Amino acid sequence: MKRFNIRVYGIWINERQEILVSDERLGDFRFTKFPGGGLEFGEGIKDCLIREWKEELDIEIEVLDHIYTTDFFQISAFDNTSQIISVYYHVRPVLHDIHSLVFKTIPFDFHENGYDEINFRLLPLQEFSEKDVTLPIDKRVASMITKS
């Protein structure tokens, strides 16, 4: 059955002009994307984003302005029967005390025997480009961010 898969992502650029990305491993597939994830039935889009950041980073965020919603056909990289629709927002942590977060400096710095893992990196916005993310819709958003 063909279906839609709605994804919601947050773009956080900190006061040092660094942008947050997540390096993830799902089995043998490694990819870099913006933090966020899938909308669950009965959930609002912004509520999804808040929940995903709480689950992945254990921080509360404020959802700010809308950046982009997918306007082209994109099949899922994980399921060829799903069409991806992604929504992107600027976000910022509610509490300024996020120093407890651990950021990696090396891409895909995972444990050797792990299956599903996630790490976070802060990249200098001045050096950031669409080459720093893996998925096609993220690449489009990365390009928009670097041009603004």
PDB file of N, CA and C in Angstrom, residues 39-83:
ATOM      1  N   LEU A  39       5.908  12.048  12.230  1.00  0.00           N
ATOM      2  CA  LEU A  39       4.642  12.446  12.823  1.00  0.00           C
ATOM      3  C   LEU A  39       3.832  11.199  13.148  1.00  0.00           C
ATOM      4  N   GLU A  40       3.276  11.158  14.359  1.00  0.00           N
ATOM      5  CA  GLU A  40       2.423  10.052  14.770  1.00  0.00           C
ATOM      6  C   GLU A  40       0.964  10.466  14.636  1.00  0.00           C
ATOM      7  N   PHE A  41       0.093   9.496  14.383  1.00  0.00           N
ATOM      8  CA  PHE A  41      -1.326   9.779  14.223  1.00  0.00           C
ATOM      9  C   PHE A  41      -1.873  10.475  15.471  1.00  0.00           C
ATOM     10  N   GLY A  42      -2.635  11.535  15.255  1.00  0.00           N
ATOM     11  CA  GLY A  42      -3.236  12.280  16.356  1.00  0.00           C
ATOM     12  C   GLY A  42      -2.350  13.373  16.918  1.00  0.00           C
ATOM     13  N   GLU A  43      -1.193  13.573  16.331  1.00  0.00           N
ATOM     14  CA  GLU A  43      -0.206  14.528  16.830  1.00  0.00           C
ATOM     15  C   GLU A  43      -0.124  15.722  15.883  1.00  0.00           C
ATOM     16  N   GLY A  44       0.017  16.916  16.442  1.00  0.00           N
ATOM     17  CA  GLY A  44       0.245  18.100  15.625  1.00  0.00           C
ATOM     18  C   GLY A  44       1.691  18.154  15.164  1.00  0.00           C
ATOM     19  N   ILE A  45       1.938  18.884  14.104  1.00  0.00           N
ATOM     20  CA  ILE A  45       3.286  18.953  13.528  1.00  0.00           C
ATOM     21  C   ILE A  45       4.288  19.536  14.524  1.00  0.00           C
ATOM     22  N   LYS A  46       3.945  20.639  15.169  1.00  0.00           N
ATOM     23  CA  LYS A  46       4.871  21.242  16.136  1.00  0.00           C
ATOM     24  C   LYS A  46       5.033  20.349  17.361  1.00  0.00           C
ATOM     25  N   ASP A  47       3.948  19.689  17.781  1.00  0.00           N
ATOM     26  CA  ASP A  47       4.040  18.757  18.910  1.00  0.00           C
ATOM     27  C   ASP A  47       4.989  17.610  18.591  1.00  0.00           C
ATOM     28  N   CYS A  48       4.959  17.146  17.356  1.00  0.00           N
ATOM     29  CA  CYS A  48       5.872  16.090  16.916  1.00  0.00           C
ATOM     30  C   CYS A  48       7.317  16.542  17.056  1.00  0.00           C
ATOM     31  N   LEU A  49       7.595  17.746  16.617  1.00  0.00           N
ATOM     32  CA  LEU A  49       8.962  18.263  16.668  1.00  0.00           C
ATOM     33  C   LEU A  49       9.447  18.382  18.110  1.00  0.00           C
ATOM     34  N   ILE A  50       8.597  18.887  18.979  1.00  0.00           N
ATOM     35  CA  ILE A  50       8.938  19.004  20.401  1.00  0.00           C
ATOM     36  C   ILE A  50       9.214  17.623  20.987  1.00  0.00           C
ATOM     37  N   ARG A  51       8.356  16.647  20.686  1.00  0.00           N
ATOM     38  CA  ARG A  51       8.536  15.284  21.193  1.00  0.00           C
ATOM     39  C   ARG A  51       9.833  14.672  20.674  1.00  0.00           C
ATOM     40  N   GLU A  52      10.102  14.809  19.383  1.00  0.00           N
ATOM     41  CA  GLU A  52      11.307  14.216  18.799  1.00  0.00           C
ATOM     42  C   GLU A  52      12.583  14.775  19.430  1.00  0.00           C
ATOM     43  N   TRP A  53      12.633  16.080  19.637  1.00  0.00           N
ATOM     44  CA  TRP A  53      13.823  16.676  20.261  1.00  0.00           C
ATOM     45  C   TRP A  53      13.962  16.219  21.711  1.00  0.00           C
ATOM     46  N   LYS A  54      12.839  16.043  22.397  1.00  0.00           N
ATOM     47  CA  LYS A  54      12.889  15.557  23.783  1.00  0.00           C
ATOM     48  C   LYS A  54      13.400  14.112  23.803  1.00  0.00           C
ATOM     49  N   GLU A  55      12.916  13.287  22.875  1.00  0.00           N
ATOM     50  CA  GLU A  55      13.352  11.892  22.810  1.00  0.00           C
ATOM     51  C   GLU A  55      14.819  11.771  22.411  1.00  0.00           C
ATOM     52  N   GLU A  56      15.237  12.533  21.416  1.00  0.00           N
ATOM     53  CA  GLU A  56      16.589  12.378  20.877  1.00  0.00           C
ATOM     54  C   GLU A  56      17.651  13.114  21.684  1.00  0.00           C
ATOM     55  N   LEU A  57      17.332  14.328  22.144  1.00  0.00           N
ATOM     56  CA  LEU A  57      18.335  15.162  22.816  1.00  0.00           C
ATOM     57  C   LEU A  57      18.043  15.400  24.293  1.00  0.00           C
ATOM     58  N   ASP A  58      16.849  15.036  24.731  1.00  0.00           N
ATOM     59  CA  ASP A  58      16.397  15.265  26.103  1.00  0.00           C
ATOM     60  C   ASP A  58      16.409  16.752  26.464  1.00  0.00           C
ATOM     61  N   ILE A  59      15.973  17.586  25.521  1.00  0.00           N
ATOM     62  CA  ILE A  59      15.827  19.015  25.804  1.00  0.00           C
ATOM     63  C   ILE A  59      14.474  19.506  25.293  1.00  0.00           C
ATOM     64  N   GLU A  60      13.986  20.531  25.961  1.00  0.00           N
ATOM     65  CA  GLU A  60      12.752  21.194  25.542  1.00  0.00           C
ATOM     66  C   GLU A  60      13.130  22.275  24.533  1.00  0.00           C
ATOM     67  N   ILE A  61      12.307  22.412  23.504  1.00  0.00           N
ATOM     68  CA  ILE A  61      12.568  23.439  22.496  1.00  0.00           C
ATOM     69  C   ILE A  61      11.354  24.331  22.310  1.00  0.00           C
ATOM     70  N   GLU A  62      11.623  25.494  21.767  1.00  0.00           N
ATOM     71  CA  GLU A  62      10.574  26.386  21.294  1.00  0.00           C
ATOM     72  C   GLU A  62      10.613  26.313  19.771  1.00  0.00           C
ATOM     73  N   VAL A  63       9.458  26.073  19.172  1.00  0.00           N
ATOM     74  CA  VAL A  63       9.367  26.009  17.717  1.00  0.00           C
ATOM     75  C   VAL A  63       9.124  27.422  17.207  1.00  0.00           C
ATOM     76  N   LEU A  64       9.995  27.878  16.328  1.00  0.00           N
ATOM     77  CA  LEU A  64       9.938  29.246  15.820  1.00  0.00           C
ATOM     78  C   LEU A  64       9.320  29.270  14.422  1.00  0.00           C
ATOM     79  N   ASP A  65       9.937  29.961  13.505  1.00  0.00           N
ATOM     80  CA  ASP A  65       9.341  30.146  12.188  1.00  0.00           C
ATOM     81  C   ASP A  65       9.527  28.939  11.266  1.00  0.00           C
ATOM     82  N   HIS A  66       8.544  28.778  10.399  1.00  0.00           N
ATOM     83  CA  HIS A  66       8.554  27.722   9.390  1.00  0.00           C
ATOM     84  C   HIS A  66       9.600  28.066   8.327  1.00  0.00           C
ATOM     85  N   ILE A  67      10.363  27.061   7.925  1.00  0.00           N
ATOM     86  CA  ILE A  67      11.392  27.254   6.901  1.00  0.00           C
ATOM     87  C   ILE A  67      10.940  26.703   5.553  1.00  0.00           C
ATOM     88  N   TYR A  68      10.441  25.465   5.562  1.00  0.00           N
ATOM     89  CA  TYR A  68      10.188  24.804   4.280  1.00  0.00           C
ATOM     90  C   TYR A  68       9.297  23.588   4.489  1.00  0.00           C
ATOM     91  N   THR A  69       8.461  23.309   3.504  1.00  0.00           N
ATOM     92  CA  THR A  69       7.708  22.057   3.406  1.00  0.00           C
ATOM     93  C   THR A  69       7.981  21.487   2.019  1.00  0.00           C
ATOM     94  N   THR A  70       8.226  20.195   1.955  1.00  0.00           N
ATOM     95  CA  THR A  70       8.553  19.538   0.694  1.00  0.00           C
ATOM     96  C   THR A  70       7.543  19.899  -0.391  1.00  0.00           C
ATOM     97  N   ASP A  71       8.059  20.309  -1.549  1.00  0.00           N
ATOM     98  CA  ASP A  71       7.180  20.665  -2.664  1.00  0.00           C
ATOM     99  C   ASP A  71       7.508  19.855  -3.920  1.00  0.00           C
ATOM    100  N   PHE A  72       8.138  18.705  -3.720  1.00  0.00           N
ATOM    101  CA  PHE A  72       8.443  17.810  -4.839  1.00  0.00           C
ATOM    102  C   PHE A  72       8.266  16.371  -4.372  1.00  0.00           C
ATOM    103  N   PHE A  73       8.151  15.453  -5.307  1.00  0.00           N
ATOM    104  CA  PHE A  73       7.987  14.044  -4.958  1.00  0.00           C
ATOM    105  C   PHE A  73       9.306  13.477  -4.456  1.00  0.00           C
ATOM    106  N   GLN A  74       9.249  12.815  -3.282  1.00  0.00           N
ATOM    107  CA  GLN A  74      10.437  12.156  -2.745  1.00  0.00           C
ATOM    108  C   GLN A  74      10.024  10.821  -2.143  1.00  0.00           C
ATOM    109  N   ILE A  75      10.539   9.757  -2.704  1.00  0.00           N
ATOM    110  CA  ILE A  75      10.291   8.425  -2.158  1.00  0.00           C
ATOM    111  C   ILE A  75      11.170   8.245  -0.924  1.00  0.00           C
ATOM    112  N   SER A  76      10.726   7.467   0.031  1.00  0.00           N
ATOM    113  CA  SER A  76      11.498   7.216   1.245  1.00  0.00           C
ATOM    114  C   SER A  76      12.771   6.439   0.929  1.00  0.00           C
ATOM    115  N   ALA A  77      13.845   6.797   1.597  1.00  0.00           N
ATOM    116  CA  ALA A  77      15.110   6.069   1.459  1.00  0.00           C
ATOM    117  C   ALA A  77      15.041   4.711   2.152  1.00  0.00           C
ATOM    118  N   PHE A  78      14.027   4.521   3.007  1.00  0.00           N
ATOM    119  CA  PHE A  78      13.930   3.303   3.812  1.00  0.00           C
ATOM    120  C   PHE A  78      12.773   2.399   3.403  1.00  0.00           C
ATOM    121  N   ASP A  79      11.830   2.931   2.601  1.00  0.00           N
ATOM    122  CA  ASP A  79      10.622   2.187   2.259  1.00  0.00           C
ATOM    123  C   ASP A  79      10.119   2.701   0.915  1.00  0.00           C
ATOM    124  N   ASN A  80      10.273   1.919  -0.134  1.00  0.00           N
ATOM    125  CA  ASN A  80       9.933   2.412  -1.471  1.00  0.00           C
ATOM    126  C   ASN A  80       8.433   2.459  -1.756  1.00  0.00           C
ATOM    127  N   THR A  81       7.603   2.271  -0.729  1.00  0.00           N
ATOM    128  CA  THR A  81       6.159   2.436  -0.897  1.00  0.00           C
ATOM    129  C   THR A  81       5.648   3.683  -0.181  1.00  0.00           C
ATOM    130  N   SER A  82       6.551   4.505   0.331  1.00  0.00           N
ATOM    131  CA  SER A  82       6.155   5.714   1.063  1.00  0.00           C
ATOM    132  C   SER A  82       6.697   6.965   0.394  1.00  0.00           C
ATOM    133  N   GLN A  83       5.846   7.980   0.320  1.00  0.00           N
ATOM    134  CA  GLN A  83       6.262   9.300  -0.151  1.00  0.00           C
ATOM    135  C   GLN A  83       6.537  10.165   1.068  1.00  0.00           C
TER     136      GLN A  83
END
